[in-house]
PDB file of C-alpha atoms in Angstrom:
ATOM      1  CA  MET A   1     107.297  62.498  61.326  1.00  0.00           C
ATOM      2  CA  PRO A   2     109.630  64.801  63.465  1.00  0.00           C
ATOM      3  CA  ARG A   3     109.009  66.154  66.467  1.00  0.00           C
ATOM      4  CA  ALA A   4     107.477  69.859  67.119  1.00  0.00           C
ATOM      5  CA  ALA A   5     109.624  72.203  68.445  1.00  0.00           C
ATOM      6  CA  GLY A   6     109.116  72.774  72.796  1.00  0.00           C
ATOM      7  CA  THR A   7     110.969  73.746  75.697  1.00  0.00           C
ATOM      8  CA  LEU A   8     112.628  71.387  78.220  1.00  0.00           C
ATOM      9  CA  TRP A   9     113.126  72.719  81.921  1.00  0.00           C
ATOM     10  CA  THR A  10     115.937  70.223  83.150  1.00  0.00           C
ATOM     11  CA  GLY A  11     117.741  72.252  85.457  1.00  0.00           C
ATOM     12  CA  GLY A  12     121.043  72.572  83.605  1.00  0.00           C
ATOM     13  CA  PRO A  13     122.624  75.915  81.183  1.00  0.00           C
ATOM     14  CA  SER A  14     120.834  76.237  77.885  1.00  0.00           C
ATOM     15  CA  CYS A  15     121.507  74.543  75.083  1.00  0.00           C
ATOM     16  CA  ALA A  16     120.147  73.299  71.496  1.00  0.00           C
ATOM     17  CA  THR A  17     120.315  69.577  70.169  1.00  0.00           C
ATOM     18  CA  SER A  18     121.538  68.874  66.872  1.00  0.00           C
ATOM     19  CA  GLY A  19     120.109  66.301  63.690  1.00  0.00           C
ATOM     20  CA  PRO A  20     117.229  65.948  63.293  1.00  0.00           C
ATOM     21  CA  ASP A  21     115.384  67.390  66.027  1.00  0.00           C
ATOM     22  CA  SER A  22     117.343  70.100  65.911  1.00  0.00           C
ATOM     23  CA  SER A  23     114.465  72.700  66.146  1.00  0.00           C
ATOM     24  CA  ARG A  24     113.852  71.739  69.741  1.00  0.00           C
ATOM     25  CA  HIS A  25     115.737  73.524  72.312  1.00  0.00           C
ATOM     26  CA  VAL A  26     116.289  72.304  75.681  1.00  0.00           C
ATOM     27  CA  VAL A  27     116.366  74.834  78.484  1.00  0.00           C
ATOM     28  CA  VAL A  28     118.301  75.162  81.768  1.00  0.00           C
ATOM     29  CA  ALA A  29     118.086  76.876  84.862  1.00  0.00           C
ATOM     30  CA  SER A  30     121.096  77.703  86.976  1.00  0.00           C
ATOM     31  CA  GLY A  31     118.180  78.274  90.423  1.00  0.00           C
ATOM     32  CA  PRO A  32     115.827  76.458  92.181  1.00  0.00           C
ATOM     33  CA  TRP A  33     112.457  75.307  90.821  1.00  0.00           C
ATOM     34  CA  TRP A  34     110.152  77.933  91.665  1.00  0.00           C
ATOM     35  CA  ALA A  35     113.367  80.497  89.328  1.00  0.00           C
ATOM     36  CA  SER A  36     111.417  78.645  86.799  1.00  0.00           C
ATOM     37  CA  PRO A  37     110.489  81.023  83.994  1.00  0.00           C
ATOM     38  CA  ARG A  38     106.656  79.078  84.054  1.00  0.00           C
ATOM     39  CA  ARG A  39     106.541  80.250  87.192  1.00  0.00           C
ATOM     40  CA  SER A  40     107.886  83.372  87.094  1.00  0.00           C
ATOM     41  CA  ILE A  41     106.650  86.660  88.603  1.00  0.00           C
ATOM     42  CA  GLY A  42     107.676  90.270  88.463  1.00  0.00           C
ATOM     43  CA  SER A  43     109.211  92.720  91.258  1.00  0.00           C
ATOM     44  CA  GLY A  44     106.154  94.208  91.352  1.00  0.00           C
ATOM     45  CA  ALA A  45     103.499  91.308  91.821  1.00  0.00           C
ATOM     46  CA  GLY A  46     105.879  90.155  94.456  1.00  0.00           C
ATOM     47  CA  VAL A  47     105.602  93.083  96.700  1.00  0.00           C
ATOM     48  CA  GLY A  48     102.227  92.987  96.383  1.00  0.00           C
ATOM     49  CA  MET A  49     102.031  89.168  97.544  1.00  0.00           C
ATOM     50  CA  VAL A  50     104.473  90.105 100.079  1.00  0.00           C
ATOM     51  CA  ILE A  51     102.455  93.063 101.674  1.00  0.00           C
ATOM     52  CA  ALA A  52      99.569  90.381 101.655  1.00  0.00           C
ATOM     53  CA  VAL A  53     101.180  88.235 103.625  1.00  0.00           C
ATOM     54  CA  LEU A  54     102.685  90.012 105.617  1.00  0.00           C
ATOM     55  CA  ALA A  55      99.288  91.689 106.686  1.00  0.00           C
ATOM     56  CA  LEU A  56      97.479  88.676 107.658  1.00  0.00           C
ATOM     57  CA  THR A  57     100.923  87.717 109.519  1.00  0.00           C
ATOM     58  CA  ASN A  58     100.233  90.266 112.125  1.00  0.00           C
ATOM     59  CA  VAL A  59      96.605  89.514 112.282  1.00  0.00           C
ATOM     60  CA  ILE A  60      97.435  85.998 112.752  1.00  0.00           C
ATOM     61  CA  ASP A  61     100.144  86.741 115.255  1.00  0.00           C
ATOM     62  CA  ASN A  62      98.520  89.824 116.895  1.00  0.00           C
ATOM     63  CA  ARG A  63      95.130  88.780 117.275  1.00  0.00           C
ATOM     64  CA  TRP A  64      93.884  85.569 115.905  1.00  0.00           C
ATOM     65  CA  ALA A  65      96.829  82.571 116.904  1.00  0.00           C
ATOM     66  CA  PRO A  66      99.488  84.479 119.086  1.00  0.00           C
ATOM     67  CA  SER A  67     100.504  81.445 120.824  1.00  0.00           C
ATOM     68  CA  PHE A  68     101.727  79.450 117.590  1.00  0.00           C
ATOM     69  CA  HIS A  69     103.567  83.320 116.506  1.00  0.00           C
ATOM     70  CA  LEU A  70     107.158  81.049 116.204  1.00  0.00           C
ATOM     71  CA  LEU A  71     105.854  78.516 113.832  1.00  0.00           C
ATOM     72  CA  THR A  72     104.074  81.108 111.412  1.00  0.00           C
ATOM     73  CA  ALA A  73     107.553  83.182 111.472  1.00  0.00           C
ATOM     74  CA  VAL A  74     109.511  80.146 110.008  1.00  0.00           C
ATOM     75  CA  LEU A  75     106.762  79.169 107.818  1.00  0.00           C
ATOM     76  CA  VAL A  76     106.245  82.832 106.764  1.00  0.00           C
ATOM     77  CA  SER A  77     109.679  83.548 106.400  1.00  0.00           C
ATOM     78  CA  ALA A  78     110.125  80.668 104.227  1.00  0.00           C
ATOM     79  CA  LEU A  79     107.543  81.816 101.490  1.00  0.00           C
ATOM     80  CA  LEU A  80     108.451  85.155 101.487  1.00  0.00           C
ATOM     81  CA  LEU A  81     111.943  83.604 100.021  1.00  0.00           C
ATOM     82  CA  GLY A  82     110.226  81.886  97.729  1.00  0.00           C
ATOM     83  CA  VAL A  83     108.475  84.683  96.563  1.00  0.00           C
ATOM     84  CA  LEU A  84     111.558  86.389  96.181  1.00  0.00           C
ATOM     85  CA  PHE A  85     113.037  83.495  93.947  1.00  0.00           C
ATOM     86  CA  ARG A  86     110.076  83.110  92.119  1.00  0.00           C
ATOM     87  CA  ALA A  87     110.237  86.899  91.114  1.00  0.00           C
ATOM     88  CA  GLY A  88     113.954  85.927  89.833  1.00  0.00           C
ATOM     89  CA  GLY A  89     115.850  86.925  93.086  1.00  0.00           C
ATOM     90  CA  THR A  90     118.973  85.635  94.245  1.00  0.00           C
ATOM     91  CA  TRP A  91     119.997  84.930  98.188  1.00  0.00           C
ATOM     92  CA  ALA A  92     122.200  87.487  97.509  1.00  0.00           C
ATOM     93  CA  ASP A  93     119.192  89.983  96.937  1.00  0.00           C
ATOM     94  CA  ALA A  94     117.664  88.345 100.532  1.00  0.00           C
ATOM     95  CA  GLY A  95     121.620  89.541 101.750  1.00  0.00           C
ATOM     96  CA  LEU A  96     122.112  86.197 102.558  1.00  0.00           C
ATOM     97  CA  ASP A  97     124.767  85.689 100.136  1.00  0.00           C
ATOM     98  CA  PRO A  98     127.369  82.817 101.730  1.00  0.00           C
ATOM     99  CA  SER A  99     130.224  85.122 100.499  1.00  0.00           C
ATOM    100  CA  ALA A 100     129.188  87.578 102.777  1.00  0.00           C
ATOM    101  CA  LEU A 101     128.470  85.580 105.626  1.00  0.00           C
ATOM    102  CA  GLY A 102     132.178  86.170 107.163  1.00  0.00           C
ATOM    103  CA  ARG A 103     131.529  90.316 107.021  1.00  0.00           C
ATOM    104  CA  GLY A 104     128.101  89.859 108.662  1.00  0.00           C
ATOM    105  CA  VAL A 105     128.812  87.732 111.405  1.00  0.00           C
ATOM    106  CA  ARG A 106     131.843  90.373 112.429  1.00  0.00           C
ATOM    107  CA  TRP A 107     128.784  93.537 112.161  1.00  0.00           C
ATOM    108  CA  ALA A 108     126.633  91.750 114.151  1.00  0.00           C
ATOM    109  CA  LEU A 109     129.603  91.029 117.004  1.00  0.00           C
ATOM    110  CA  ALA A 110     130.070  94.668 116.833  1.00  0.00           C
ATOM    111  CA  LEU A 111     126.696  96.058 116.909  1.00  0.00           C
ATOM    112  CA  ILE A 112     125.926  93.255 119.931  1.00  0.00           C
ATOM    113  CA  GLY A 113     128.594  94.412 121.797  1.00  0.00           C
ATOM    114  CA  LEU A 114     127.776  98.433 121.281  1.00  0.00           C
ATOM    115  CA  VAL A 115     124.220  97.606 122.802  1.00  0.00           C
ATOM    116  CA  CYS A 116     125.913  96.064 125.673  1.00  0.00           C
ATOM    117  CA  VAL A 117     127.901  99.320 126.445  1.00  0.00           C
ATOM    118  CA  VAL A 118     124.301 101.382 125.731  1.00  0.00           C
ATOM    119  CA  TYR A 119     122.380  99.485 127.607  1.00  0.00           C
ATOM    120  CA  LEU A 120     124.670  99.561 130.378  1.00  0.00           C
ATOM    121  CA  ALA A 121     125.120 102.777 130.720  1.00  0.00           C
ATOM    122  CA  ALA A 122     121.591 103.099 130.224  1.00  0.00           C
ATOM    123  CA  ALA A 123     121.010 100.955 133.303  1.00  0.00           C
ATOM    124  CA  LEU A 124     123.557 102.687 135.700  1.00  0.00           C
ATOM    125  CA  LEU A 125     122.210 106.320 134.907  1.00  0.00           C
ATOM    126  CA  PRO A 126     119.057 106.707 137.495  1.00  0.00           C
ATOM    127  CA  SER A 127     117.681 109.314 134.658  1.00  0.00           C
ATOM    128  CA  THR A 128     117.477 106.881 132.282  1.00  0.00           C
ATOM    129  CA  ARG A 129     116.770 103.490 134.721  1.00  0.00           C
ATOM    130  CA  GLY A 130     113.227 103.531 134.454  1.00  0.00           C
ATOM    131  CA  LEU A 131     113.047 103.071 129.996  1.00  0.00           C
ATOM    132  CA  PHE A 132     114.114  99.445 130.665  1.00  0.00           C
ATOM    133  CA  ALA A 133     110.349  98.618 133.160  1.00  0.00           C
ATOM    134  CA  ASP A 134     107.860  97.427 131.087  1.00  0.00           C
ATOM    135  CA  GLN A 135     104.544  95.556 132.802  1.00  0.00           C
ATOM    136  CA  ARG A 136     104.623  93.587 129.922  1.00  0.00           C
ATOM    137  CA  TYR A 137     106.891  91.220 131.151  1.00  0.00           C
ATOM    138  CA  SER A 138     107.258  92.169 134.648  1.00  0.00           C
ATOM    139  CA  GLY A 139     106.032  89.185 136.021  1.00  0.00           C
ATOM    140  CA  PHE A 140     108.769  86.944 134.231  1.00  0.00           C
ATOM    141  CA  THR A 141     110.983  84.336 135.603  1.00  0.00           C
ATOM    142  CA  GLY A 142     114.540  83.961 134.617  1.00  0.00           C
ATOM    143  CA  GLY A 143     113.764  80.525 132.718  1.00  0.00           C
ATOM    144  CA  GLN A 144     110.911  82.807 130.622  1.00  0.00           C
ATOM    145  CA  VAL A 145     113.732  85.888 130.383  1.00  0.00           C
ATOM    146  CA  ALA A 146     116.164  82.888 128.708  1.00  0.00           C
ATOM    147  CA  LEU A 147     113.356  81.387 126.882  1.00  0.00           C
ATOM    148  CA  ARG A 148     113.017  84.753 125.198  1.00  0.00           C
ATOM    149  CA  MET A 149     116.412  85.890 124.685  1.00  0.00           C
ATOM    150  CA  VAL A 150     117.603  82.478 122.918  1.00  0.00           C
ATOM    151  CA  ILE A 151     114.420  81.902 121.258  1.00  0.00           C
ATOM    152  CA  THR A 152     111.531  83.696 121.004  1.00  0.00           C
ATOM    153  CA  VAL A 153     113.113  86.878 119.868  1.00  0.00           C
ATOM    154  CA  PRO A 154     115.899  85.351 117.735  1.00  0.00           C
ATOM    155  CA  VAL A 155     112.997  82.983 115.846  1.00  0.00           C
ATOM    156  CA  GLY A 156     109.680  84.491 116.429  1.00  0.00           C
ATOM    157  CA  THR A 157     110.576  88.400 116.070  1.00  0.00           C
ATOM    158  CA  VAL A 158     114.457  88.813 114.294  1.00  0.00           C
ATOM    159  CA  LEU A 159     113.907  86.104 111.770  1.00  0.00           C
ATOM    160  CA  LEU A 160     110.615  87.708 110.265  1.00  0.00           C
ATOM    161  CA  GLU A 161     110.872  90.536 110.531  1.00  0.00           C
ATOM    162  CA  GLU A 162     114.296  90.797 108.984  1.00  0.00           C
ATOM    163  CA  VAL A 163     113.765  88.003 106.638  1.00  0.00           C
ATOM    164  CA  ALA A 164     110.268  89.966 105.389  1.00  0.00           C
ATOM    165  CA  PHE A 165     111.181  93.577 105.547  1.00  0.00           C
ATOM    166  CA  ARG A 166     115.371  93.421 105.059  1.00  0.00           C
ATOM    167  CA  GLY A 167     115.585  90.412 103.094  1.00  0.00           C
ATOM    168  CA  VAL A 168     112.719  90.072 100.842  1.00  0.00           C
ATOM    169  CA  LEU A 169     111.071  93.123 100.624  1.00  0.00           C
ATOM    170  CA  TYR A 170     114.441  95.323 100.381  1.00  0.00           C
ATOM    171  CA  GLY A 171     115.565  92.915  97.462  1.00  0.00           C
ATOM    172  CA  LEU A 172     112.360  93.170  95.719  1.00  0.00           C
ATOM    173  CA  VAL A 173     112.069  96.419  95.711  1.00  0.00           C
ATOM    174  CA  ASP A 174     116.117  97.322  95.343  1.00  0.00           C
ATOM    175  CA  ARG A 175     115.975  95.023  92.166  1.00  0.00           C
ATOM    176  CA  ALA A 176     113.278  97.287  90.100  1.00  0.00           C
ATOM    177  CA  ARG A 177     113.771 100.793  91.880  1.00  0.00           C
ATOM    178  CA  GLY A 178     116.901 100.820  93.640  1.00  0.00           C
ATOM    179  CA  VAL A 179     118.110 101.643  97.283  1.00  0.00           C
ATOM    180  CA  VAL A 180     116.228 104.416  97.859  1.00  0.00           C
ATOM    181  CA  TRP A 181     113.325 103.016  97.634  1.00  0.00           C
ATOM    182  CA  ALA A 182     113.953  99.475  98.921  1.00  0.00           C
ATOM    183  CA  THR A 183     115.037 101.639 101.998  1.00  0.00           C
ATOM    184  CA  LEU A 184     111.338 104.034 101.815  1.00  0.00           C
ATOM    185  CA  VAL A 185     109.487 100.854 101.296  1.00  0.00           C
ATOM    186  CA  SER A 186     110.436  98.524 103.684  1.00  0.00           C
ATOM    187  CA  SER A 187     110.667 100.930 106.795  1.00  0.00           C
ATOM    188  CA  GLY A 188     107.449 102.658 105.910  1.00  0.00           C
ATOM    189  CA  LEU A 189     106.031  98.910 106.179  1.00  0.00           C
ATOM    190  CA  PHE A 190     108.131  98.149 109.330  1.00  0.00           C
ATOM    191  CA  GLY A 191     106.499 101.446 110.672  1.00  0.00           C
ATOM    192  CA  LEU A 192     103.238 100.401 109.789  1.00  0.00           C
ATOM    193  CA  TRP A 193     103.899  96.534 111.576  1.00  0.00           C
ATOM    194  CA  HIS A 194     103.867  98.020 114.752  1.00  0.00           C
ATOM    195  CA  ILE A 195     100.565  99.625 114.742  1.00  0.00           C
ATOM    196  CA  LEU A 196      99.127  96.504 116.273  1.00  0.00           C
ATOM    197  CA  PRO A 197     101.530  95.511 118.868  1.00  0.00           C
ATOM    198  CA  SER A 198     102.015  98.944 120.017  1.00  0.00           C
ATOM    199  CA  LEU A 199      98.683  99.364 121.300  1.00  0.00           C
ATOM    200  CA  GLY A 200      98.465  99.610 125.048  1.00  0.00           C
ATOM    201  CA  LEU A 201     101.906 100.700 124.499  1.00  0.00           C
ATOM    202  CA  VAL A 202     101.192 103.351 126.944  1.00  0.00           C
ATOM    203  CA  ALA A 203      99.418 101.566 129.928  1.00  0.00           C
ATOM    204  CA  ALA A 204     102.859  99.016 129.789  1.00  0.00           C
ATOM    205  CA  LYS A 205     105.072 102.339 130.019  1.00  0.00           C
ATOM    206  CA  SER A 206     104.996 103.511 133.109  1.00  0.00           C
ATOM    207  CA  ARG A 207     107.143 106.274 132.166  1.00  0.00           C
ATOM    208  CA  LEU A 208     105.083 107.144 128.904  1.00  0.00           C
ATOM    209  CA  VAL A 209     102.260 108.009 131.417  1.00  0.00           C
ATOM    210  CA  PRO A 210     103.188 111.706 132.446  1.00  0.00           C
ATOM    211  CA  VAL A 211     103.426 112.597 128.500  1.00  0.00           C
ATOM    212  CA  PHE A 212     100.666 110.841 127.127  1.00  0.00           C
ATOM    213  CA  GLY A 213      98.778 110.384 129.262  1.00  0.00           C
ATOM    214  CA  HIS A 214      95.228 107.694 130.098  1.00  0.00           C
ATOM    215  CA  SER A 215      93.177 109.201 127.333  1.00  0.00           C
ATOM    216  CA  ALA A 216      92.180 107.755 124.046  1.00  0.00           C
ATOM    217  CA  LEU A 217      93.758 110.584 122.140  1.00  0.00           C
ATOM    218  CA  GLY A 218      96.880 109.763 124.341  1.00  0.00           C
ATOM    219  CA  SER A 219      97.236 106.490 123.256  1.00  0.00           C
ATOM    220  CA  VAL A 220      96.716 106.933 119.480  1.00  0.00           C
ATOM    221  CA  VAL A 221      99.668 109.759 119.323  1.00  0.00           C
ATOM    222  CA  ALA A 222     101.566 107.529 121.353  1.00  0.00           C
ATOM    223  CA  ASP A 223     100.694 104.437 118.979  1.00  0.00           C
ATOM    224  CA  ALA A 224     101.664 106.640 115.896  1.00  0.00           C
ATOM    225  CA  GLY A 225     104.952 107.763 118.015  1.00  0.00           C
ATOM    226  CA  ALA A 226     105.947 104.344 118.081  1.00  0.00           C
ATOM    227  CA  VAL A 227     105.365 103.777 114.144  1.00  0.00           C
ATOM    228  CA  LEU A 228     107.223 106.545 113.294  1.00  0.00           C
ATOM    229  CA  PHE A 229     110.284 105.600 115.685  1.00  0.00           C
ATOM    230  CA  THR A 230     110.010 101.810 114.179  1.00  0.00           C
ATOM    231  CA  ALA A 231     109.897 103.119 110.431  1.00  0.00           C
ATOM    232  CA  ALA A 232     113.453 105.207 111.546  1.00  0.00           C
ATOM    233  CA  ALA A 233     115.089 102.240 113.340  1.00  0.00           C
ATOM    234  CA  GLY A 234     114.010 100.385 109.850  1.00  0.00           C
ATOM    235  CA  VAL A 235     115.916 102.917 107.305  1.00  0.00           C
ATOM    236  CA  ILE A 236     118.881 102.038 109.862  1.00  0.00           C
ATOM    237  CA  PHE A 237     118.568  97.825 109.642  1.00  0.00           C
ATOM    238  CA  CYS A 238     118.725  98.886 105.792  1.00  0.00           C
ATOM    239  CA  GLU A 239     121.376 101.021 105.970  1.00  0.00           C
ATOM    240  CA  LEU A 240     123.530  98.037 108.025  1.00  0.00           C
ATOM    241  CA  ARG A 241     122.167  95.462 105.305  1.00  0.00           C
ATOM    242  CA  ARG A 242     123.739  97.843 102.633  1.00  0.00           C
ATOM    243  CA  ARG A 243     126.589  98.706 104.374  1.00  0.00           C
ATOM    244  CA  SER A 244     127.331  95.046 105.123  1.00  0.00           C
ATOM    245  CA  GLY A 245     126.167  93.197 102.569  1.00  0.00           C
ATOM    246  CA  SER A 246     124.490  91.014 104.830  1.00  0.00           C
ATOM    247  CA  LEU A 247     121.524  91.056 106.304  1.00  0.00           C
ATOM    248  CA  LEU A 248     123.095  89.063 109.405  1.00  0.00           C
ATOM    249  CA  ALA A 249     124.214  92.968 110.844  1.00  0.00           C
ATOM    250  CA  PRO A 250     120.737  94.000 111.294  1.00  0.00           C
ATOM    251  CA  MET A 251     119.831  90.701 112.788  1.00  0.00           C
ATOM    252  CA  GLY A 252     122.711  91.049 115.161  1.00  0.00           C
ATOM    253  CA  LEU A 253     121.354  94.365 116.369  1.00  0.00           C
ATOM    254  CA  HIS A 254     117.405  93.507 116.631  1.00  0.00           C
ATOM    255  CA  TRP A 255     118.390  90.807 118.523  1.00  0.00           C
ATOM    256  CA  ALA A 256     120.529  92.528 120.911  1.00  0.00           C
ATOM    257  CA  VAL A 257     118.401  95.368 121.340  1.00  0.00           C
ATOM    258  CA  ASN A 258     114.498  93.151 121.769  1.00  0.00           C
ATOM    259  CA  ALA A 259     116.738  90.609 123.903  1.00  0.00           C
ATOM    260  CA  LEU A 260     118.865  92.585 126.223  1.00  0.00           C
ATOM    261  CA  GLY A 261     116.359  94.706 126.833  1.00  0.00           C
ATOM    262  CA  TYR A 262     114.332  91.948 128.153  1.00  0.00           C
ATOM    263  CA  LEU A 263     117.681  91.397 130.064  1.00  0.00           C
ATOM    264  CA  VAL A 264     118.526  94.852 131.728  1.00  0.00           C
ATOM    265  CA  GLY A 265     114.270  95.312 132.642  1.00  0.00           C
ATOM    266  CA  PHE A 266     114.189  91.859 134.333  1.00  0.00           C
ATOM    267  CA  LEU A 267     117.504  92.348 136.586  1.00  0.00           C
ATOM    268  CA  LEU A 268     116.622  96.087 137.421  1.00  0.00           C
ATOM    269  CA  ARG A 269     112.886  95.439 138.397  1.00  0.00           C
TER     270      ARG A 269
END
């Protein structure tokens, strides 16, 4: 009795057998195991999963287990890439196409140099020097600042946020709705991501006290301003990813703004 028709996932190109069992097809996958049609999900479902994971991650990092944020960043980044691949995405959709690596490095280095120039000018001008003062790290030692520059910022902040917002989210929405929607969704959620980290911003930044005061309303307005500011920054990061074709460009700018901010603040205190 002939074998029943079926499908076999073998990991190679799709082909059909000949002979008595010619009704049986062999299907080959060109991507990783999580891209299998039997496990595939839609882009909309993928976006929903990413948002849910990020909402939980935000609470974990800022309330439940902040001391584990480096491990959380690595695990969540890998998980989100898995969601993208299960939705049919590729490394290029994540901004991590190997062919664009060199161009991304060049963009990143140029942007880091630009931030160095801007920060140097701001540090030399008396009117802007006070912007680097931040009570949250005023007591850091040189070693603690170095640790943040080479590990905490690149892994705990840049890796997670760029993979999540300019990589996976941007890639999923771009596949379904195009660049404009990808930029709006990614940047809007990036702004909301900063609600919890921005609480207490006025108390940490002494230059903001004359503007917002110490009232609850002032704190809310300052927090809302931080959300809008980071959403606008997200638009810039998305455009850098689009123009360079690589996630390394916004990664470079993101690292420079954060890590060099620690360094300049430490040197000026």
